[in-house]
Coordinates of C-alpha atoms in Angstrom, one line a residue:
X1 CA 63.6 21.8 14.4
X2 CA 66.3 21.7 17.1
X3 CA 67.4 18.1 16.1
X4 CA 67.0 17.0 19.7
X5 CA 64.1 14.6 19.2
X6 CA 63.8 11.6 16.8
X7 CA 60.4 10.0 16.1
X8 CA 60.1 6.2 16.2
X9 CA 57.4 3.8 15.2
X10 CA 57.7 0.8 17.5
X11 CA 55.8 -1.5 19.9
X12 CA 57.5 -0.9 23.2
X13 CA 55.2 -1.9 26.1
X14 CA 52.1 -2.5 23.9
X15 CA 51.3 -5.0 21.3
X16 CA 50.5 -2.2 18.8
X17 CA 53.1 -0.1 16.9
X18 CA 52.9 3.4 18.3
X19 CA 54.7 6.7 17.8
X20 CA 57.4 7.7 20.3
X21 CA 59.9 10.5 20.7
X22 CA 63.5 9.7 21.5
X23 CA 65.8 12.4 22.8
X24 CA 69.1 12.4 20.9
X25 CA 70.8 14.0 24.0
X26 CA 69.5 11.8 26.9
X27 CA 68.0 8.7 25.3
X28 CA 64.7 9.4 27.0
X29 CA 61.7 8.0 25.3
X30 CA 58.2 9.6 25.4
X31 CA 55.0 8.1 24.1
X32 CA 53.3 10.4 21.6
X33 CA 50.4 8.1 20.5
X34 CA 49.5 4.4 20.6
X35 CA 46.1 3.4 19.3
X36 CA 44.4 0.8 21.5
X37 CA 43.2 -1.3 18.5
X38 CA 45.6 -1.0 15.5
X39 CA 49.1 -0.1 14.5
X40 CA 49.7 3.4 13.1
X41 CA 49.3 3.2 9.3
X42 CA 51.1 6.4 8.3
X43 CA 52.9 9.4 9.8
X44 CA 52.1 12.8 8.3
X45 CA 55.4 14.7 7.9
X46 CA 55.9 18.4 7.5
X47 CA 57.0 19.8 4.1
X48 CA 60.5 20.5 5.3
X49 CA 60.8 16.9 6.8
X50 CA 61.7 18.3 10.2
X51 CA 58.7 17.2 12.2
X52 CA 55.2 15.7 12.0
X53 CA 51.7 17.1 12.4
X54 CA 49.6 14.0 12.3
X55 CA 49.0 10.3 12.1
X56 CA 46.7 7.9 10.1
X57 CA 45.2 4.9 11.8
X58 CA 42.9 2.4 10.1
X59 CA 40.6 0.9 12.7
X60 CA 38.0 -0.2 10.1
X61 CA 37.9 3.2 8.5
X62 CA 40.7 5.8 8.0
X63 CA 41.0 8.2 10.9
X64 CA 43.5 11.1 11.3
X65 CA 45.0 12.3 14.6
X66 CA 46.5 15.7 14.4
X67 CA 49.4 15.6 16.9
X68 CA 50.0 19.4 16.5
X69 CA 46.6 20.9 15.6
X70 CA 48.0 24.5 15.8
X71 CA 50.7 23.8 13.1
X72 CA 49.9 25.6 9.8
X73 CA 50.3 22.3 7.8
X74 CA 47.9 20.6 10.2
X75 CA 45.4 23.4 9.7
X76 CA 45.6 22.9 5.9
X77 CA 45.2 19.1 6.3
X78 CA 42.2 19.7 8.6
X79 CA 40.6 21.9 5.9
X80 CA 41.2 19.1 3.3
X81 CA 39.5 16.7 5.7
X82 CA 36.4 19.0 5.9
X83 CA 36.3 19.4 2.1
X84 CA 36.7 15.6 1.5
X85 CA 34.6 14.3 4.4
X86 CA 34.6 10.5 4.7
X87 CA 37.4 10.0 2.3
X88 CA 41.0 8.9 2.6
X89 CA 43.4 11.8 2.0
X90 CA 47.1 11.7 1.2
X91 CA 49.5 14.5 0.3
X92 CA 51.6 12.7 -2.4
X93 CA 54.0 15.6 -3.1
X94 CA 54.4 19.3 -2.5
X95 CA 56.5 22.3 -3.5
X96 CA 59.6 23.0 -1.4
X97 CA 57.9 25.8 0.4
X98 CA 54.7 23.7 1.0
X99 CA 52.5 26.2 -0.8
X100 CA 51.3 23.8 -3.5
X101 CA 50.2 20.3 -2.7
X102 CA 49.2 17.3 -4.8
X103 CA 46.4 15.6 -2.9
X104 CA 45.2 12.1 -3.5
X105 CA 41.6 11.4 -2.4
X106 CA 39.9 8.0 -2.4
X107 CA 37.2 5.9 -0.8
X108 CA 35.8 2.4 -1.0
X109 CA 33.6 3.4 -4.0
X110 CA 36.0 5.9 -5.6
X111 CA 39.5 5.1 -7.0
X112 CA 42.1 7.8 -6.3
X113 CA 41.4 11.3 -7.6
X114 CA 44.3 13.8 -7.7
X115 CA 44.0 17.5 -7.0
X116 CA 46.4 20.4 -6.8
X117 CA 45.8 22.6 -3.8
X118 CA 47.2 26.1 -3.5
X119 CA 47.5 27.1 0.2
X120 CA 47.9 30.8 -0.6
X121 CA 44.7 31.1 -2.6
X122 CA 42.8 28.1 -1.2
X123 CA 42.2 27.0 -4.8
X124 CA 41.6 23.3 -5.4
X125 CA 42.0 22.1 -9.0
X126 CA 41.3 18.6 -10.3
X127 CA 44.3 17.0 -12.0
X128 CA 43.0 13.6 -13.0
X129 CA 41.1 10.5 -11.9
X130 CA 42.2 6.9 -11.8
X131 CA 39.8 4.6 -13.6
X132 CA 37.5 7.4 -14.6
X133 CA 35.3 5.1 -16.7
X134 CA 33.8 3.4 -13.7
X135 CA 30.0 3.4 -13.3
X136 CA 29.2 4.5 -9.7
X137 CA 25.9 2.6 -9.8
X138 CA 27.8 -0.7 -10.1
X139 CA 30.3 0.0 -7.2
X140 CA 29.6 -1.7 -3.9
X141 CA 30.5 0.1 -0.6
X142 CA 32.8 -1.8 1.9
X143 CA 31.5 -2.0 5.4
X144 CA 34.0 -2.7 8.2
X145 CA 32.9 -5.8 10.2
X146 CA 34.1 -7.9 13.0
X147 CA 32.9 -11.1 14.6
X148 CA 34.2 -13.7 17.1
X149 CA 35.6 -17.0 15.9
X150 CA 34.9 -20.2 17.8
X151 CA 38.0 -19.7 19.9
X152 CA 37.0 -16.2 20.8
X153 CA 39.5 -14.4 18.5
X154 CA 38.0 -11.3 17.0
X155 CA 38.1 -11.4 13.2
X156 CA 38.1 -8.1 11.3
X157 CA 37.2 -7.7 7.7
X158 CA 35.2 -5.8 5.1
X159 CA 31.9 -6.8 3.6
X160 CA 30.7 -5.7 0.2
X161 CA 27.3 -6.5 -1.2
X162 CA 26.3 -6.1 -4.9
X163 CA 24.6 -2.7 -5.4
X164 CA 22.2 -3.9 -8.0
X165 CA 20.7 -6.7 -5.9
X166 CA 17.8 -6.3 -3.4
X167 CA 19.3 -6.2 0.1
X168 CA 16.8 -8.9 1.2
X169 CA 17.9 -11.3 -1.6
X170 CA 20.4 -14.0 -0.7
X171 CA 23.5 -14.0 -2.9
X172 CA 26.5 -16.3 -3.1
X173 CA 29.4 -15.2 -0.9
X174 CA 33.1 -15.0 -2.0
X175 CA 35.7 -14.8 0.8
X176 CA 39.0 -13.2 -0.1
X177 CA 41.6 -14.3 2.5
X178 CA 45.2 -13.0 2.7
X179 CA 48.4 -14.0 4.5
X180 CA 49.3 -13.0 8.0
X181 CA 48.9 -12.8 10.9
X182 CA 51.5 -10.1 11.2
X183 CA 52.0 -7.2 8.7
X184 CA 49.2 -8.3 6.4
X185 CA 45.8 -6.8 6.6
X186 CA 43.1 -5.2 4.4
X187 CA 42.2 -1.5 4.4
X188 CA 39.0 0.4 3.6
X189 CA 39.7 1.4 0.0
X190 CA 38.7 1.0 -3.5
X191 CA 39.5 -2.6 -4.3
X192 CA 39.4 -3.7 -8.0
X193 CA 39.3 -7.4 -7.1
X194 CA 36.3 -6.9 -4.8
X195 CA 34.5 -4.8 -7.3

């Protein structure tokens, strides 16, 4: 609000990208949050764009860190996390005063669904679903996994098993590999190619 502090995503002394504050007056840097395992995926900005109230980190599954839990916008986001437990939530747009929010909600077995949330009345209205013709019985959950390679490197990934097959039955495995090692990674989400 005062314009004194700038927020930066960078990897200063760690090998993970973290959130820092930089004083515009003195050049002093302060660590706000660095996750021990993964880079910060997203910063949750206030409606006016003059500050932040939270962070998203994806260490296997999406997790939200509220940097200012007492902030009114953080309180609204906390309520949405309770309503949509176990889902990924993103505020895609909002009115200038922050009273009306368009909220995208998704998971590994659910493509994005969009809602309109009125903070004054606490009313949540469904706007539309992406891919609403999908049959839930055919969708396979994604489980975050990790294992050690021969050289000791920890490999992270997601495992999806066909829903309609007995868990004891052996099935062929398909491995989807992407580029990297920097900047590229998979996320716990609805993945059309996997499904």
